[in-house]
PDB file of C-alpha atoms and ligand atoms in Angstrom:
ATOM      1  CA  MET A   1     -11.449  -6.329  24.958  1.00  0.00           C
ATOM      2  CA  ASP A   2     -12.555  -6.503  21.051  1.00  0.00           C
ATOM      3  CA  MET A   3      -9.890  -4.068  19.743  1.00  0.00           C
ATOM      4  CA  LYS A   4     -11.508  -4.341  16.236  1.00  0.00           C
ATOM      5  CA  LYS A   5     -14.957  -3.550  17.731  1.00  0.00           C
ATOM      6  CA  LEU A   6     -13.792  -0.309  19.411  1.00  0.00           C
ATOM      7  CA  ALA A   7     -12.155   0.865  16.196  1.00  0.00           C
ATOM      8  CA  GLY A   8     -15.251  -0.215  14.089  1.00  0.00           C
ATOM      9  CA  ASP A   9     -17.830   1.653  16.640  1.00  0.00           C
ATOM     10  CA  LYS A  10     -15.654   4.781  16.653  1.00  0.00           C
ATOM     11  CA  ALA A  11     -15.492   4.923  12.697  1.00  0.00           C
ATOM     12  CA  ALA A  12     -19.332   5.516  12.893  1.00  0.00           C
ATOM     13  CA  GLU A  13     -18.766   8.605  14.759  1.00  0.00           C
ATOM     14  CA  TYR A  14     -17.713  10.177  11.513  1.00  0.00           C
ATOM     15  CA  VAL A  15     -20.715   8.831   9.161  1.00  0.00           C
ATOM     16  CA  LYS A  16     -23.000  12.217   8.594  1.00  0.00           C
ATOM     17  CA  ASP A  17     -26.685  12.421   7.103  1.00  0.00           C
ATOM     18  CA  GLY A  18     -26.892  12.222   3.474  1.00  0.00           C
ATOM     19  CA  MET A  19     -23.190  10.708   3.078  1.00  0.00           C
ATOM     20  CA  VAL A  20     -22.273   8.315   0.599  1.00  0.00           C
ATOM     21  CA  LEU A  21     -20.246   5.798   2.002  1.00  0.00           C
ATOM     22  CA  GLY A  22     -17.924   3.205   1.140  1.00  0.00           C
ATOM     23  CA  LEU A  23     -18.160  -0.007   2.995  1.00  0.00           C
ATOM     24  CA  GLY A  24     -15.003  -2.175   3.659  1.00  0.00           C
ATOM     25  CA  THR A  25     -14.270  -5.854   3.967  1.00  0.00           C
ATOM     26  CA  GLY A  26     -13.041  -8.032   6.668  1.00  0.00           C
ATOM     27  CA  SER A  27     -13.377  -8.837  10.257  1.00  0.00           C
ATOM     28  CA  THR A  28     -12.685  -5.224  11.247  1.00  0.00           C
ATOM     29  CA  ALA A  29     -15.038  -3.628   8.826  1.00  0.00           C
ATOM     30  CA  TYR A  30     -17.725  -5.987   9.862  1.00  0.00           C
ATOM     31  CA  HIS A  31     -18.128  -4.091  12.861  1.00  0.00           C
ATOM     32  CA  MET A  32     -18.060  -0.687  11.308  1.00  0.00           C
ATOM     33  CA  VAL A  33     -20.954  -2.030   9.026  1.00  0.00           C
ATOM     34  CA  ASN A  34     -22.907  -3.266  12.294  1.00  0.00           C
ATOM     35  CA  ALA A  35     -22.609   0.364  13.579  1.00  0.00           C
ATOM     36  CA  VAL A  36     -23.576   1.867  10.559  1.00  0.00           C
ATOM     37  CA  GLY A  37     -26.680  -0.332  10.403  1.00  0.00           C
ATOM     38  CA  GLU A  38     -27.636   1.084  13.826  1.00  0.00           C
ATOM     39  CA  LEU A  39     -27.347   4.547  12.518  1.00  0.00           C
ATOM     40  CA  VAL A  40     -29.548   3.611   9.611  1.00  0.00           C
ATOM     41  CA  LYS A  41     -31.890   1.923  12.088  1.00  0.00           C
ATOM     42  CA  ASN A  42     -32.054   5.088  13.945  1.00  0.00           C
ATOM     43  CA  GLY A  43     -33.062   7.178  11.116  1.00  0.00           C
ATOM     44  CA  MET A  44     -29.867   8.416   9.534  1.00  0.00           C
ATOM     45  CA  LYS A  45     -30.194   8.505   5.492  1.00  0.00           C
ATOM     46  CA  LEU A  46     -26.770   7.448   3.903  1.00  0.00           C
ATOM     47  CA  LYS A  47     -26.227   5.179   1.023  1.00  0.00           C
ATOM     48  CA  ALA A  48     -23.384   2.573   0.834  1.00  0.00           C
ATOM     49  CA  ILE A  49     -21.186   0.866  -1.922  1.00  0.00           C
ATOM     50  CA  PRO A  50     -20.149  -2.383  -0.474  1.00  0.00           C
ATOM     51  CA  THR A  51     -16.511  -3.563  -1.400  1.00  0.00           C
ATOM     52  CA  SER A  52     -17.240  -7.251  -1.590  1.00  0.00           C
ATOM     53  CA  LYS A  53     -20.341  -9.639  -1.708  1.00  0.00           C
ATOM     54  CA  ALA A  54     -19.926 -10.286   1.915  1.00  0.00           C
ATOM     55  CA  THR A  55     -20.130  -7.242   2.770  1.00  0.00           C
ATOM     56  CA  GLU A  56     -23.177  -6.505   0.514  1.00  0.00           C
ATOM     57  CA  ALA A  57     -24.939  -9.248   2.301  1.00  0.00           C
ATOM     58  CA  GLN A  58     -24.255  -8.045   5.711  1.00  0.00           C
ATOM     59  CA  ALA A  59     -25.331  -4.644   4.578  1.00  0.00           C
ATOM     60  CA  LYS A  60     -28.644  -5.784   3.219  1.00  0.00           C
ATOM     61  CA  GLU A  61     -29.401  -7.534   6.085  1.00  0.00           C
ATOM     62  CA  LEU A  62     -28.987  -4.671   8.248  1.00  0.00           C
ATOM     63  CA  GLY A  63     -31.060  -2.623   5.845  1.00  0.00           C
ATOM     64  CA  ILE A  64     -28.415  -0.385   4.701  1.00  0.00           C
ATOM     65  CA  PRO A  65     -29.482   1.433   1.269  1.00  0.00           C
ATOM     66  CA  LEU A  66     -27.021   0.398  -1.180  1.00  0.00           C
ATOM     67  CA  LEU A  67     -25.806   1.680  -4.641  1.00  0.00           C
ATOM     68  CA  THR A  68     -23.316  -0.129  -7.106  1.00  0.00           C
ATOM     69  CA  ILE A  69     -20.094   1.739  -8.004  1.00  0.00           C
ATOM     70  CA  ASP A  70     -21.340   2.634 -11.306  1.00  0.00           C
ATOM     71  CA  GLU A  71     -24.383   4.531  -9.914  1.00  0.00           C
ATOM     72  CA  VAL A  72     -22.631   6.920  -7.785  1.00  0.00           C
ATOM     73  CA  ASP A  73     -21.295  10.218  -8.753  1.00  0.00           C
ATOM     74  CA  HIS A  74     -19.139  10.990  -5.719  1.00  0.00           C
ATOM     75  CA  ILE A  75     -18.198   8.912  -2.551  1.00  0.00           C
ATOM     76  CA  ASP A  76     -17.822  10.802   0.405  1.00  0.00           C
ATOM     77  CA  LEU A  77     -16.134   8.685   2.839  1.00  0.00           C
ATOM     78  CA  ALA A  78     -14.562   4.884   2.459  1.00  0.00           C
ATOM     79  CA  ILE A  79     -13.895   3.297   5.892  1.00  0.00           C
ATOM     80  CA  ASP A  80     -11.961  -0.208   5.589  1.00  0.00           C
ATOM     81  CA  GLY A  81      -9.848  -2.550   7.136  1.00  0.00           C
ATOM     82  CA  VAL A  82      -6.164  -2.927   6.554  1.00  0.00           C
ATOM     83  CA  ASP A  83      -3.418  -5.580   7.145  1.00  0.00           C
ATOM     84  CA  GLU A  84      -0.214  -3.595   7.994  1.00  0.00           C
ATOM     85  CA  ILE A  85       0.470   0.106   8.039  1.00  0.00           C
ATOM     86  CA  ASP A  86       3.652   1.977   8.344  1.00  0.00           C
ATOM     87  CA  PRO A  87       4.223   5.538   9.803  1.00  0.00           C
ATOM     88  CA  GLN A  88       4.187   7.131   6.333  1.00  0.00           C
ATOM     89  CA  PHE A  89       0.626   5.716   5.704  1.00  0.00           C
ATOM     90  CA  ASN A  90       1.681   3.111   3.265  1.00  0.00           C
ATOM     91  CA  ALA A  91      -0.377   0.019   3.712  1.00  0.00           C
ATOM     92  CA  ILE A  92      -0.995  -3.907   2.658  1.00  0.00           C
ATOM     93  CA  LYS A  93      -4.686  -4.535   2.127  1.00  0.00           C
ATOM     94  CA  GLY A  94      -6.330  -7.486   0.635  1.00  0.00           C
ATOM     95  CA  GLY A  95      -6.006 -10.205   3.198  1.00  0.00           C
ATOM     96  CA  GLY A  96      -9.645 -11.030   2.604  1.00  0.00           C
ATOM     97  CA  GLY A  97      -9.172 -10.958  -1.169  1.00  0.00           C
ATOM     98  CA  ALA A  98     -11.375  -7.760  -1.636  1.00  0.00           C
ATOM     99  CA  LEU A  99      -8.433  -5.329  -2.877  1.00  0.00           C
ATOM    100  CA  TYR A 100      -9.587  -4.533  -6.219  1.00  0.00           C
ATOM    101  CA  ARG A 101     -13.013  -3.366  -5.221  1.00  0.00           C
ATOM    102  CA  GLU A 102     -11.287  -1.680  -2.047  1.00  0.00           C
ATOM    103  CA  LYS A 103      -9.064  -0.024  -4.066  1.00  0.00           C
ATOM    104  CA  VAL A 104     -11.440   1.234  -6.672  1.00  0.00           C
ATOM    105  CA  VAL A 105     -13.637   2.439  -3.911  1.00  0.00           C
ATOM    106  CA  ALA A 106     -10.756   4.202  -2.162  1.00  0.00           C
ATOM    107  CA  THR A 107      -9.633   5.876  -5.227  1.00  0.00           C
ATOM    108  CA  LEU A 108     -12.743   7.403  -5.997  1.00  0.00           C
ATOM    109  CA  ALA A 109     -13.802   8.544  -2.319  1.00  0.00           C
ATOM    110  CA  ASP A 110     -13.391  12.009  -1.186  1.00  0.00           C
ATOM    111  CA  GLN A 111     -11.651  10.848   2.024  1.00  0.00           C
ATOM    112  CA  VAL A 112     -10.455   7.390   3.447  1.00  0.00           C
ATOM    113  CA  MET A 113     -10.535   6.285   6.662  1.00  0.00           C
ATOM    114  CA  TRP A 114      -9.044   2.818   7.908  1.00  0.00           C
ATOM    115  CA  ILE A 115      -9.679   1.074  11.100  1.00  0.00           C
ATOM    116  CA  MET A 116      -7.663  -1.782  12.932  1.00  0.00           C
ATOM    117  CA  ASP A 117      -6.298  -3.191  15.985  1.00  0.00           C
ATOM    118  CA  GLU A 118      -2.863  -2.083  17.240  1.00  0.00           C
ATOM    119  CA  SER A 119      -1.116  -5.086  15.765  1.00  0.00           C
ATOM    120  CA  LYS A 120      -1.653  -3.794  12.067  1.00  0.00           C
ATOM    121  CA  LEU A 121       0.600  -0.539  12.992  1.00  0.00           C
ATOM    122  CA  VAL A 122       4.376  -1.565  11.751  1.00  0.00           C
ATOM    123  CA  ASP A 123       7.424   0.269  11.218  1.00  0.00           C
ATOM    124  CA  LYS A 124       7.776  -1.381   7.703  1.00  0.00           C
ATOM    125  CA  ILE A 125       5.259  -3.356   5.878  1.00  0.00           C
ATOM    126  CA  GLY A 126       5.968  -6.651   4.267  1.00  0.00           C
ATOM    127  CA  ALA A 127       6.020  -9.180   7.028  1.00  0.00           C
ATOM    128  CA  PHE A 128       2.627  -9.843   6.094  1.00  0.00           C
ATOM    129  CA  HIS A 129       1.705 -11.263   2.280  1.00  0.00           C
ATOM    130  CA  LEU A 130       1.324  -8.608  -0.416  1.00  0.00           C
ATOM    131  CA  PRO A 131      -2.082  -9.799  -2.295  1.00  0.00           C
ATOM    132  CA  VAL A 132      -2.251  -9.429  -6.177  1.00  0.00           C
ATOM    133  CA  GLU A 133      -5.409 -10.121  -7.993  1.00  0.00           C
ATOM    134  CA  ILE A 134      -4.326 -11.925 -11.307  1.00  0.00           C
ATOM    135  CA  ALA A 135      -6.367 -12.986 -14.123  1.00  0.00           C
ATOM    136  CA  GLN A 136      -7.196 -16.925 -14.232  1.00  0.00           C
ATOM    137  CA  TYR A 137      -6.003 -16.619 -17.923  1.00  0.00           C
ATOM    138  CA  GLY A 138      -2.326 -16.925 -18.364  1.00  0.00           C
ATOM    139  CA  SER A 139      -2.072 -17.117 -14.316  1.00  0.00           C
ATOM    140  CA  LYS A 140       0.853 -19.481 -14.568  1.00  0.00           C
ATOM    141  CA  GLN A 141       2.459 -16.710 -16.622  1.00  0.00           C
ATOM    142  CA  ALA A 142       1.777 -14.028 -14.272  1.00  0.00           C
ATOM    143  CA  MET A 143       3.011 -16.287 -11.573  1.00  0.00           C
ATOM    144  CA  LYS A 144       6.403 -16.860 -13.209  1.00  0.00           C
ATOM    145  CA  GLN A 145       6.839 -13.039 -13.995  1.00  0.00           C
ATOM    146  CA  MET A 146       6.227 -12.723 -10.514  1.00  0.00           C
ATOM    147  CA  GLU A 147       8.924 -15.482  -9.503  1.00  0.00           C
ATOM    148  CA  ASP A 148      11.537 -14.003 -11.874  1.00  0.00           C
ATOM    149  CA  TYR A 149      11.327 -10.854  -9.995  1.00  0.00           C
ATOM    150  CA  GLY A 150      11.981 -12.437  -6.867  1.00  0.00           C
ATOM    151  CA  PHE A 151       8.632 -11.749  -5.323  1.00  0.00           C
ATOM    152  CA  HIS A 152       7.864 -15.277  -4.185  1.00  0.00           C
ATOM    153  CA  PRO A 153       4.257 -15.534  -5.192  1.00  0.00           C
ATOM    154  CA  VAL A 154       1.798 -18.162  -3.760  1.00  0.00           C
ATOM    155  CA  LEU A 155      -1.471 -18.814  -5.322  1.00  0.00           C
ATOM    156  CA  ARG A 156      -3.896 -18.463  -2.727  1.00  0.00           C
ATOM    157  CA  VAL A 157      -6.009 -21.694  -1.772  1.00  0.00           C
ATOM    158  CA  LYS A 158      -9.045 -21.878   0.618  1.00  0.00           C
ATOM    159  CA  ASP A 159     -10.732 -24.809   1.839  1.00  0.00           C
ATOM    160  CA  GLY A 160      -8.364 -26.922  -0.600  1.00  0.00           C
ATOM    161  CA  LYS A 161      -9.502 -25.202  -3.451  1.00  0.00           C
ATOM    162  CA  THR A 162      -7.944 -22.317  -5.577  1.00  0.00           C
ATOM    163  CA  PHE A 163      -9.219 -19.102  -4.146  1.00  0.00           C
ATOM    164  CA  VAL A 164     -11.436 -16.911  -6.464  1.00  0.00           C
ATOM    165  CA  THR A 165     -12.433 -13.316  -6.082  1.00  0.00           C
ATOM    166  CA  ASP A 166     -15.644 -11.649  -6.404  1.00  0.00           C
ATOM    167  CA  ASN A 167     -14.638 -10.497  -9.580  1.00  0.00           C
ATOM    168  CA  GLY A 168     -13.582 -14.203 -10.780  1.00  0.00           C
ATOM    169  CA  ASN A 169      -9.981 -13.883 -10.651  1.00  0.00           C
ATOM    170  CA  TYR A 170      -6.987 -15.534  -8.493  1.00  0.00           C
ATOM    171  CA  ILE A 171      -4.855 -14.155  -5.791  1.00  0.00           C
ATOM    172  CA  ALA A 172      -1.144 -14.377  -5.743  1.00  0.00           C
ATOM    173  CA  ASP A 173       0.202 -13.761  -2.174  1.00  0.00           C
ATOM    174  CA  LEU A 174       3.845 -12.220  -2.491  1.00  0.00           C
ATOM    175  CA  HIS A 175       6.070 -12.985   0.415  1.00  0.00           C
ATOM    176  CA  LEU A 176       8.580  -9.848   0.108  1.00  0.00           C
ATOM    177  CA  GLY A 177       9.710  -9.524   3.733  1.00  0.00           C
ATOM    178  CA  ALA A 178       9.486  -6.579   5.782  1.00  0.00           C
ATOM    179  CA  GLY A 179      11.550  -3.409   4.576  1.00  0.00           C
ATOM    180  CA  PHE A 180      11.226  -4.369   0.789  1.00  0.00           C
ATOM    181  CA  ASP A 181      11.670  -1.567  -1.855  1.00  0.00           C
ATOM    182  CA  ILE A 182       7.934  -0.261  -2.060  1.00  0.00           C
ATOM    183  CA  ASP A 183       8.384   1.978  -5.076  1.00  0.00           C
ATOM    184  CA  ASP A 184      10.213  -0.933  -6.883  1.00  0.00           C
ATOM    185  CA  VAL A 185       7.436  -3.347  -6.226  1.00  0.00           C
ATOM    186  CA  TYR A 186       4.647  -0.984  -6.705  1.00  0.00           C
ATOM    187  CA  GLY A 187       6.202   0.023 -10.189  1.00  0.00           C
ATOM    188  CA  LYS A 188       6.844  -3.703 -11.441  1.00  0.00           C
ATOM    189  CA  LEU A 189       3.342  -4.653 -10.271  1.00  0.00           C
ATOM    190  CA  THR A 190       1.584  -1.689 -12.007  1.00  0.00           C
ATOM    191  CA  GLY A 191       0.374  -2.468 -15.440  1.00  0.00           C
ATOM    192  CA  MET A 192       1.812  -6.343 -15.330  1.00  0.00           C
ATOM    193  CA  LEU A 193       0.471  -8.497 -17.696  1.00  0.00           C
ATOM    194  CA  GLY A 194      -2.686 -10.487 -15.966  1.00  0.00           C
ATOM    195  CA  VAL A 195      -2.502  -8.129 -12.932  1.00  0.00           C
ATOM    196  CA  LEU A 196      -5.775  -6.749 -12.374  1.00  0.00           C
ATOM    197  CA  GLU A 197      -4.839  -4.867  -9.181  1.00  0.00           C
ATOM    198  CA  HIS A 198      -2.486  -5.182  -5.853  1.00  0.00           C
ATOM    199  CA  GLY A 199      -2.629  -4.396  -2.213  1.00  0.00           C
ATOM    200  CA  LEU A 200      -0.268  -1.556  -2.014  1.00  0.00           C
ATOM    201  CA  PHE A 201      -2.265   1.265  -0.832  1.00  0.00           C
ATOM    202  CA  LEU A 202       0.278   4.011  -0.245  1.00  0.00           C
ATOM    203  CA  ASN A 203      -0.765   7.382   1.163  1.00  0.00           C
ATOM    204  CA  MET A 204      -4.363   6.843   0.347  1.00  0.00           C
ATOM    205  CA  CYS A 205      -5.675   7.534   3.843  1.00  0.00           C
ATOM    206  CA  LYS A 206      -6.723  10.647   5.632  1.00  0.00           C
ATOM    207  CA  ARG A 207      -7.063   9.027   8.977  1.00  0.00           C
ATOM    208  CA  ILE A 208      -6.644   5.867  10.915  1.00  0.00           C
ATOM    209  CA  ILE A 209      -8.546   4.595  13.689  1.00  0.00           C
ATOM    210  CA  VAL A 210      -6.595   2.224  16.226  1.00  0.00           C
ATOM    211  CA  GLY A 211      -8.280   0.094  18.945  1.00  0.00           C
ATOM    212  CA  CYS A 212      -5.901  -0.805  21.771  1.00  0.00           C
ATOM    213  CA  SER A 213      -5.747  -3.832  24.328  1.00  0.00           C
ATOM    214  CA  SER A 214      -5.639  -1.030  27.061  1.00  0.00           C
ATOM    215  CA  GLY A 215      -9.261   0.050  26.013  1.00  0.00           C
ATOM    216  CA  GLU A 216      -8.063   3.345  24.137  1.00  0.00           C
ATOM    217  CA  VAL A 217      -9.097   4.382  20.825  1.00  0.00           C
ATOM    218  CA  LYS A 218      -6.395   6.465  18.938  1.00  0.00           C
ATOM    219  CA  VAL A 219      -7.323   8.334  16.120  1.00  0.00           C
ATOM    220  CA  ILE A 220      -4.400   9.397  13.829  1.00  0.00           C
ATOM    221  CA  GLU A 221      -4.600  11.925  11.167  1.00  0.00           C
ATOM    222  CA  ASN A 222      -2.298  11.912   8.291  1.00  0.00           C
ATOM    223  CA  SER A 223      -1.064  15.530   7.835  1.00  0.00           C
ATOM    224  CA  GLY A 224       0.254  14.624   4.239  1.00  0.00           C
ATOM    225  CA  LYS A 225      -3.217  14.201   2.865  1.00  0.00           C
TER     226      LYS A 225
HETATM  227  C1  5RP B   1      -9.996  -7.378   2.702  1.00  0.00           C
HETATM  228  C2  5RP B   1      -9.114  -6.490   3.536  1.00  0.00           C
HETATM  229  C3  5RP B   1      -9.265  -6.236   4.857  1.00  0.00           C
HETATM  230  O1  5RP B   1      -9.555  -4.866   5.148  1.00  0.00           O
HETATM  231  C4  5RP B   1      -7.903  -6.435   5.638  1.00  0.00           C
HETATM  232  O2  5RP B   1      -7.545  -7.805   5.276  1.00  0.00           O
HETATM  233  C5  5RP B   1      -8.299  -6.505   7.120  1.00  0.00           C
HETATM  234  O3  5RP B   1      -8.983  -7.537   7.502  1.00  0.00           O
HETATM  235  P1  5RP B   1      -9.523  -7.790   9.165  1.00  0.00           P
HETATM  236  O4  5RP B   1     -10.148  -6.534   9.621  1.00  0.00           O
HETATM  237  O5  5RP B   1     -10.310  -8.950   9.122  1.00  0.00           O
HETATM  238  O6  5RP B   1      -8.079  -7.947   9.664  1.00  0.00           O
HETATM  239  O7  5RP B   1      -8.063  -5.887   2.889  1.00  0.00           O
HETATM  240  O8  5RP B   1      -9.555  -7.386   1.389  1.00  0.00           O
END
């Protein structure tokens, strides 16, 4: 049972003719992008903004008409994956390193929907590392600041090299532990010198779609949005 595919396919049911869509990044979003590609193939008229170069390449391959973030005057619906989410809809995103573009698109979207397998549902977020996108210039200073706050940052490395985001920056992964003080960390990271954006997405989504090992797909609405 591919729980990520279950969620990705279900998400496509919320895509309507004429929409401007935000297309997320990651292994769950991959299935959703395929499903959106199928809608386009079947004649649906929509336009989309990808949140990473990887999603852009996939969408182009599928013939999904694309726009850049600066070409749109609105986004109807952003659909994306998530790394961890608690019952208050506080989430950690950015496991794939696309958190900046994902946050821009989610912030501008009329509605945000996240898709996931059931492992992403947690009581308290923080067991998963919190990704923070930092400028290369002065990155050691930013790391030191986060260390001094007790955030246990680790510079992300991929294939033996420092990981560089689509925006040309580094990622610091913070090891905070489940149950960390969300408001405190959010406050300290927001506006910190050298920090472009962080992966705390607090109460931003309207709905989550969860693919379960039983084969069930749960749709959970956020009544606070
Ligand atoms: C990428 C993300 C992803 O949405 C998140 O990491 C979930 O990925 P996956 O669906 O592969 O588990 O935030 O930056």
